[in-house]
Amino acid sequence: MNTDTFAYRHIGPREEDLLEMLKVVGVKNLEELISQTIPDDIRLEEDLNLSTAMTENEFLNHIRDLARKNKVFKSYIGLGYHPTILPGVIQRNILENPGWYTAYTPYQAEIAQGRLEALLNYQTMISDLTGLPIANASLLDEATAAAEAMSMFYGARSRDKKKAGASKFFVSIHCLHQNIELIKTRSEPLGIELVIGDHREVNLSEDYFGALLQYPAADGEIFEYDAFMADAEKFDVQVAVAADIMSLVLLSPPGEWGAKAVVGTTQRFGIPLGFGGPHAAYFSTTEDYKRFIPGRIIGQTVDRDGNKALRMALQTREQHIKRDKATSNICTAQVLLAVMAGAYGAYHGPIGLKHIAQKIHFHTVSLSEGLNRLGYTQVNQNFYDTLRIELGQVDKEEIRSRAIAKEINLRYISAHEVGISINETTNMEAIEELLEIFAEAKEASAPKIKLLEVSVIPESLKRTSSFMEQSVFNRYHSETEMMRYLKALERKDLSLNHSMISLGSCTMKLNAATEMLPLSWPLWANIHPFAPTNQTLGYRELIANLERDLAEITGFHAMSMQPNSGAQGEYAGLMVIRAYHQSRGDSQRDIALIPSSAHGTNPASAVMAGMKVVVVKSDEAGKIDVEDLRAKAEKYSANLAALMITYPSTHGVFEERVREITQIIHDNGGQVYMDGANMNAQVGLTSPGAIGADVCHLNLHKTFAIPHGGGGPGMGPIGVAEHLASFLPGHPLVKTGGKNPISPVSAAPYGSGLILLISYGYIKMLGMRGLKASTQYAILNANYLKERLHGAYEVLYSNENNRVAHEMIIDCRPFKKESGIEVTDIAKRLMDYGYHAPTVSFPVAGTVMIEPTESESMQELDRFIEAMLSIRREMAEIHNGNFDTENNPLKNSPHTMQQLTSDQWDFPYDRKTAAFPLDYLYQNKFWPSVRRVDDAYGDRNLICTCEPIESYMEEEA
Ligand SMILES: *Cc1c(COP(=O)(O)O)cnc(C)c1O
């Protein structure tokens, strides 16, 4: 046996366990299981054409060589992306720590209090800095956050009769290019009329429902928006402001001068450039919009004992759950990055942030003074960190060649103007270097400049309000304190480094350390997304290679790496389909057929792409009702745009008739969109191309090993068949996409470029054989679980051979009748056994969906099975009358250490039954930090920021 392969590490079951597992499943070998699971007519005839697997060591050498093809220049480009300093304590304890990065979205609040607290800190910081009371826990990037604000205003118009017909949205020409372009993409299918212009010239009227401004503007000018805001107020126009988070430390926050939403990126708070991402976008708004806000909000509530606890608030109002009534499709966001930005805020505190923000400004002032002395004109009347320099007689190429020689990137605005954005890393040496460039271009000598510690921000624009006075931002400024605070939070969360997280549809597999290591390397981390092409050759080679491999895996012609989540991929794919129909004069095609079992993002994305959703039924066996599908496809054949299907279905089964289904759609003029969330059951065995799909997205944070990060980052690239390739999304600043590209769907040309390294490593190290084996073992592990649970728990759906794909739905509804136990009780009781619940009540209410993935060993599966069977016995005890129907270990779960060690124990069962029901728990116990949280209470009393400092003072008093 060759033990020096990555597959040996990635795949859980050992060779010696395989026979036992096959026996349980009742097959001779893996191939027999696969042939009973996947329909013959969609099996790949040939193996994937991928390069042979690298060992982990070979991969690290390879990715280091590739990194050397990138050049890290000092970046003064700005435009929403700046070099930063990531504090070591955050890098080591969060970014590089599986305790944080392998966590799932915090749906199970009792074992997620750590990241919930970290996100509440983040929301509080955003709320304070922007001057608005409600902030969400992150969005994907600044440009999409700006578009979300537009959609939120648009969706909320109907509350006001006068505004119900208003369809104009004003966008300032001074906004960042990517913000303007993305708003174009998002407005058009909704029928929003964009007016792009100068805010000083536009005549607002009743016809406008909203507007977007940039603060400071793209070229650095800080406008006083008073007159515009007064007009907006007069005509009841809702204004969103895209603001630079660092500048808000010193500038009067938009929330204080009338903005109804403030959006932007928190990249500047310690997050590496990463060639465009991942970074957490922020979004804050007024109380008025709390039921309309996109993304997730963390709120306070209480647990069973009335203790304070945190949870995701308004969960059932989470936008995409509203399906075709949603105004946003955001599901995965940027949790890990929000946690890091919040930690940066806590580590520096208000005083540290002021110091950093001022330092940036003072260096900018000093540079401006130096350039002035050299006779250059600085055009911005008011600036924070960005200068706009008129070159006069000097040619911009004179500047450019000198800058390049010093390994410096500036922003070249026009033949006579350059832009310079100063950042946290800039010191006086760097300022001198910049001055030399401008001096040499004039054959002058650089003036000697000292750091000018003066602010040139006029009083009227200065921030006067205090911020971040809560204790969390004022306690952890020494590294020891910070390290311990982060550890204390981490300990409250159950992640993959404790036990299996068998979340159906979410594929929580191994996120290998070797895949993650290169993310911290400067040659990958410190590259600006708009850096010149010849400095990003390593990235370009990596992306081209990854595109080729993913095209091979999906059976498609071309890929776009732009969408930075699965839902964004859905949106991008549907927009491509829309462009295709339009190019053929078929712009009436706007019907999207979507099965009733689809993920909520599918209908939400369809509506955002201007489509009307028609739901297709499922039959009793959980499959698409093909006759219903045929009838609807024919009925709408003149207007059919697309079918969206998940394959294998969200019911965990490979539908035998899938080729017939895709044929029906094509016969009626539609395109087939495949939701790729379940690709972990396909890779190497079948493909979206093989089933007849035209487009699919891949959740790289599911099948392709990017960690979930507690709810993000993710990547959702799309693959398309040849006839759709020319429409793949473009970008205003970097050439990418097809020949007739749709406008961008993300702020950065390649989405969250940095994390593509992970999926690249995953594919390169597994190679063709390892990828195929991974899929086989994912299917084996699922069927093994199914057989072992059989008799205690029954699966709801399986195929004709009684097989499930890589996941299965277990029906928990019968227990309700039998013993009064609901699916939530089982989910919470699993915590006492050291496990995170599988997916609860999706896609069928009252069920759990279990997906073990290939990375889990037989021993871990057995432990989980033991826990599930023990819970089943507890249910039987209730049924038999040995446990009370209300006061039993399931209803009271989870149990905390505080309860267990309390002198009082009033429960009719013993402590061991409560917290150590199985022996393995003595070796490895996880303690939920709160008792069961009260969801309704939290929604009724929404508190989504940390409490003000006074409440702590009361506590101490
Ligand atoms: C996860 C998932 C999505 C959404 O993907 P995100 O990356 O969270 O936006 C869509 N469909 C299905 C079936 C999923 O499981």
JSON list of C-alpha atoms in Angstrom, two decimals, residues 199-296:
[
{"chain": "A", "resi": 199, "resn": "HIS", "atom": "CA", "xyz": [-25.30, 64.07, -7.30]},
{"chain": "A", "resi": 200, "resn": "ARG", "atom": "CA", "xyz": [-24.81, 67.83, -7.60]},
{"chain": "A", "resi": 201, "resn": "GLU", "atom": "CA", "xyz": [-26.78, 67.95, -10.81]},
{"chain": "A", "resi": 202, "resn": "VAL", "atom": "CA", "xyz": [-29.53, 65.36, -10.55]},
{"chain": "A", "resi": 203, "resn": "ASN", "atom": "CA", "xyz": [-33.11, 66.51, -10.00]},
{"chain": "A", "resi": 204, "resn": "LEU", "atom": "CA", "xyz": [-34.61, 64.03, -7.60]},
{"chain": "A", "resi": 205, "resn": "SER", "atom": "CA", "xyz": [-38.37, 63.56, -7.69]},
{"chain": "A", "resi": 206, "resn": "GLU", "atom": "CA", "xyz": [-41.17, 61.34, -6.40]},
{"chain": "A", "resi": 207, "resn": "ASP", "atom": "CA", "xyz": [-40.24, 58.84, -9.12]},
{"chain": "A", "resi": 208, "resn": "TYR", "atom": "CA", "xyz": [-37.07, 57.85, -7.29]},
{"chain": "A", "resi": 209, "resn": "PHE", "atom": "CA", "xyz": [-37.28, 55.25, -4.55]},
{"chain": "A", "resi": 210, "resn": "GLY", "atom": "CA", "xyz": [-33.61, 55.25, -3.68]},
{"chain": "A", "resi": 211, "resn": "ALA", "atom": "CA", "xyz": [-30.05, 56.37, -4.31]},
{"chain": "A", "resi": 212, "resn": "LEU", "atom": "CA", "xyz": [-26.47, 55.28, -3.77]},
{"chain": "A", "resi": 213, "resn": "LEU", "atom": "CA", "xyz": [-23.57, 57.57, -2.85]},
{"chain": "A", "resi": 214, "resn": "GLN", "atom": "CA", "xyz": [-19.90, 56.82, -2.18]},
{"chain": "A", "resi": 215, "resn": "TYR", "atom": "CA", "xyz": [-18.10, 58.25, 0.88]},
{"chain": "A", "resi": 216, "resn": "PRO", "atom": "CA", "xyz": [-15.31, 59.15, 0.29]},
{"chain": "A", "resi": 217, "resn": "ALA", "atom": "CA", "xyz": [-15.81, 59.04, -3.50]},
{"chain": "A", "resi": 218, "resn": "ALA", "atom": "CA", "xyz": [-13.86, 56.67, -5.76]},
{"chain": "A", "resi": 219, "resn": "ASP", "atom": "CA", "xyz": [-11.17, 59.28, -6.49]},
{"chain": "A", "resi": 220, "resn": "GLY", "atom": "CA", "xyz": [-10.88, 60.25, -2.83]},
{"chain": "A", "resi": 221, "resn": "GLU", "atom": "CA", "xyz": [-13.00, 63.41, -2.65]},
{"chain": "A", "resi": 222, "resn": "ILE", "atom": "CA", "xyz": [-15.13, 63.65, 0.50]},
{"chain": "A", "resi": 223, "resn": "PHE", "atom": "CA", "xyz": [-18.30, 65.35, -0.64]},
{"chain": "A", "resi": 224, "resn": "GLU", "atom": "CA", "xyz": [-20.63, 67.17, 1.69]},
{"chain": "A", "resi": 225, "resn": "TYR", "atom": "CA", "xyz": [-23.93, 65.63, 0.71]},
{"chain": "A", "resi": 226, "resn": "ASP", "atom": "CA", "xyz": [-26.18, 68.03, 2.66]},
{"chain": "A", "resi": 227, "resn": "ALA", "atom": "CA", "xyz": [-28.05, 69.45, -0.32]},
{"chain": "A", "resi": 228, "resn": "PHE", "atom": "CA", "xyz": [-28.59, 66.03, -1.87]},
{"chain": "A", "resi": 229, "resn": "MET", "atom": "CA", "xyz": [-29.81, 64.57, 1.42]},
{"chain": "A", "resi": 230, "resn": "ALA", "atom": "CA", "xyz": [-32.26, 67.45, 1.89]},
{"chain": "A", "resi": 231, "resn": "ASP", "atom": "CA", "xyz": [-33.68, 66.79, -1.57]},
{"chain": "A", "resi": 232, "resn": "ALA", "atom": "CA", "xyz": [-33.85, 63.07, -0.88]},
{"chain": "A", "resi": 233, "resn": "GLU", "atom": "CA", "xyz": [-35.75, 63.71, 2.29]},
{"chain": "A", "resi": 234, "resn": "LYS", "atom": "CA", "xyz": [-38.17, 66.02, 0.51]},
{"chain": "A", "resi": 235, "resn": "PHE", "atom": "CA", "xyz": [-39.04, 63.36, -2.07]},
{"chain": "A", "resi": 236, "resn": "ASP", "atom": "CA", "xyz": [-38.77, 60.46, 0.36]},
{"chain": "A", "resi": 237, "resn": "VAL", "atom": "CA", "xyz": [-35.85, 58.90, -1.49]},
{"chain": "A", "resi": 238, "resn": "GLN", "atom": "CA", "xyz": [-34.06, 56.24, 0.58]},
{"chain": "A", "resi": 239, "resn": "VAL", "atom": "CA", "xyz": [-30.32, 56.83, 0.46]},
{"chain": "A", "resi": 240, "resn": "ALA", "atom": "CA", "xyz": [-27.68, 54.14, 0.81]},
{"chain": "A", "resi": 241, "resn": "VAL", "atom": "CA", "xyz": [-24.07, 55.17, 1.29]},
{"chain": "A", "resi": 242, "resn": "ALA", "atom": "CA", "xyz": [-21.12, 52.97, 0.40]},
{"chain": "A", "resi": 243, "resn": "ALA", "atom": "CA", "xyz": [-18.50, 54.06, 2.91]},
{"chain": "A", "resi": 244, "resn": "ASP", "atom": "CA", "xyz": [-14.87, 53.29, 3.61]},
{"chain": "A", "resi": 245, "resn": "ILE", "atom": "CA", "xyz": [-14.88, 51.70, 7.08]},
{"chain": "A", "resi": 246, "resn": "MET", "atom": "CA", "xyz": [-11.51, 53.11, 8.15]},
{"chain": "A", "resi": 247, "resn": "SER", "atom": "CA", "xyz": [-12.47, 56.65, 7.20]},
{"chain": "A", "resi": 248, "resn": "LEU", "atom": "CA", "xyz": [-15.58, 56.42, 9.38]},
{"chain": "A", "resi": 249, "resn": "VAL", "atom": "CA", "xyz": [-13.32, 56.44, 12.42]},
{"chain": "A", "resi": 250, "resn": "LEU", "atom": "CA", "xyz": [-12.62, 60.09, 11.59]},
{"chain": "A", "resi": 251, "resn": "LEU", "atom": "CA", "xyz": [-15.56, 61.15, 9.41]},
{"chain": "A", "resi": 252, "resn": "SER", "atom": "CA", "xyz": [-19.11, 61.94, 10.38]},
{"chain": "A", "resi": 253, "resn": "PRO", "atom": "CA", "xyz": [-20.94, 58.63, 9.85]},
{"chain": "A", "resi": 254, "resn": "PRO", "atom": "CA", "xyz": [-23.66, 58.52, 7.17]},
{"chain": "A", "resi": 255, "resn": "GLY", "atom": "CA", "xyz": [-26.19, 57.24, 9.69]},
{"chain": "A", "resi": 256, "resn": "GLU", "atom": "CA", "xyz": [-25.90, 60.60, 11.42]},
{"chain": "A", "resi": 257, "resn": "TRP", "atom": "CA", "xyz": [-26.67, 62.56, 8.28]},
{"chain": "A", "resi": 258, "resn": "GLY", "atom": "CA", "xyz": [-29.69, 60.66, 7.07]},
{"chain": "A", "resi": 259, "resn": "ALA", "atom": "CA", "xyz": [-28.55, 57.50, 5.27]},
{"chain": "A", "resi": 260, "resn": "LYS", "atom": "CA", "xyz": [-31.04, 54.65, 5.57]},
{"chain": "A", "resi": 261, "resn": "ALA", "atom": "CA", "xyz": [-28.40, 52.03, 4.80]},
{"chain": "A", "resi": 262, "resn": "VAL", "atom": "CA", "xyz": [-24.61, 52.09, 4.97]},
{"chain": "A", "resi": 263, "resn": "VAL", "atom": "CA", "xyz": [-22.59, 49.42, 3.16]},
{"chain": "A", "resi": 264, "resn": "GLY", "atom": "CA", "xyz": [-18.96, 48.68, 2.43]},
{"chain": "A", "resi": 265, "resn": "THR", "atom": "CA", "xyz": [-16.14, 46.25, 2.95]},
{"chain": "A", "resi": 266, "resn": "THR", "atom": "CA", "xyz": [-14.26, 45.50, 6.17]},
{"chain": "A", "resi": 267, "resn": "GLN", "atom": "CA", "xyz": [-11.20, 44.34, 4.22]},
{"chain": "A", "resi": 268, "resn": "ARG", "atom": "CA", "xyz": [-9.23, 47.23, 5.72]},
{"chain": "A", "resi": 269, "resn": "PHE", "atom": "CA", "xyz": [-9.65, 45.76, 9.17]},
{"chain": "A", "resi": 270, "resn": "GLY", "atom": "CA", "xyz": [-6.76, 43.36, 8.91]},
{"chain": "A", "resi": 271, "resn": "ILE", "atom": "CA", "xyz": [-7.91, 41.16, 6.05]},
{"chain": "A", "resi": 272, "resn": "PRO", "atom": "CA", "xyz": [-5.36, 40.38, 3.30]},
{"chain": "A", "resi": 273, "resn": "LEU", "atom": "CA", "xyz": [-6.05, 41.62, -0.25]},
{"chain": "A", "resi": 274, "resn": "GLY", "atom": "CA", "xyz": [-6.15, 38.03, -1.55]},
{"chain": "A", "resi": 275, "resn": "PHE", "atom": "CA", "xyz": [-6.56, 39.08, -5.20]},
{"chain": "A", "resi": 276, "resn": "GLY", "atom": "CA", "xyz": [-10.07, 40.33, -4.40]},
{"chain": "A", "resi": 277, "resn": "GLY", "atom": "CA", "xyz": [-11.28, 38.29, -1.48]},
{"chain": "A", "resi": 278, "resn": "PRO", "atom": "CA", "xyz": [-12.65, 36.81, 0.62]},
{"chain": "A", "resi": 279, "resn": "HIS", "atom": "CA", "xyz": [-13.55, 39.89, 2.66]},
{"chain": "A", "resi": 280, "resn": "ALA", "atom": "CA", "xyz": [-16.63, 40.59, 4.72]},
{"chain": "A", "resi": 281, "resn": "ALA", "atom": "CA", "xyz": [-18.94, 43.27, 3.39]},
{"chain": "A", "resi": 282, "resn": "TYR", "atom": "CA", "xyz": [-20.94, 45.12, 6.02]},
{"chain": "A", "resi": 283, "resn": "PHE", "atom": "CA", "xyz": [-24.54, 46.31, 5.89]},
{"chain": "A", "resi": 284, "resn": "SER", "atom": "CA", "xyz": [-26.28, 48.50, 8.45]},
{"chain": "A", "resi": 285, "resn": "THR", "atom": "CA", "xyz": [-29.72, 50.04, 8.40]},
{"chain": "A", "resi": 286, "resn": "THR", "atom": "CA", "xyz": [-32.47, 51.67, 10.42]},
{"chain": "A", "resi": 287, "resn": "GLU", "atom": "CA", "xyz": [-35.08, 49.98, 12.66]},
{"chain": "A", "resi": 288, "resn": "ASP", "atom": "CA", "xyz": [-37.60, 50.47, 9.85]},
{"chain": "A", "resi": 289, "resn": "TYR", "atom": "CA", "xyz": [-35.90, 47.87, 7.74]},
{"chain": "A", "resi": 290, "resn": "LYS", "atom": "CA", "xyz": [-35.21, 45.17, 10.28]},
{"chain": "A", "resi": 291, "resn": "ARG", "atom": "CA", "xyz": [-37.69, 42.76, 8.67]},
{"chain": "A", "resi": 292, "resn": "PHE", "atom": "CA", "xyz": [-36.24, 43.41, 5.21]},
{"chain": "A", "resi": 293, "resn": "ILE", "atom": "CA", "xyz": [-32.52, 43.18, 5.90]},
{"chain": "A", "resi": 294, "resn": "PRO", "atom": "CA", "xyz": [-30.59, 40.73, 3.69]},
{"chain": "A", "resi": 295, "resn": "GLY", "atom": "CA", "xyz": [-28.23, 38.14, 5.16]},
{"chain": "A", "resi": 296, "resn": "ARG", "atom": "CA", "xyz": [-28.04, 36.96, 8.72]}
]
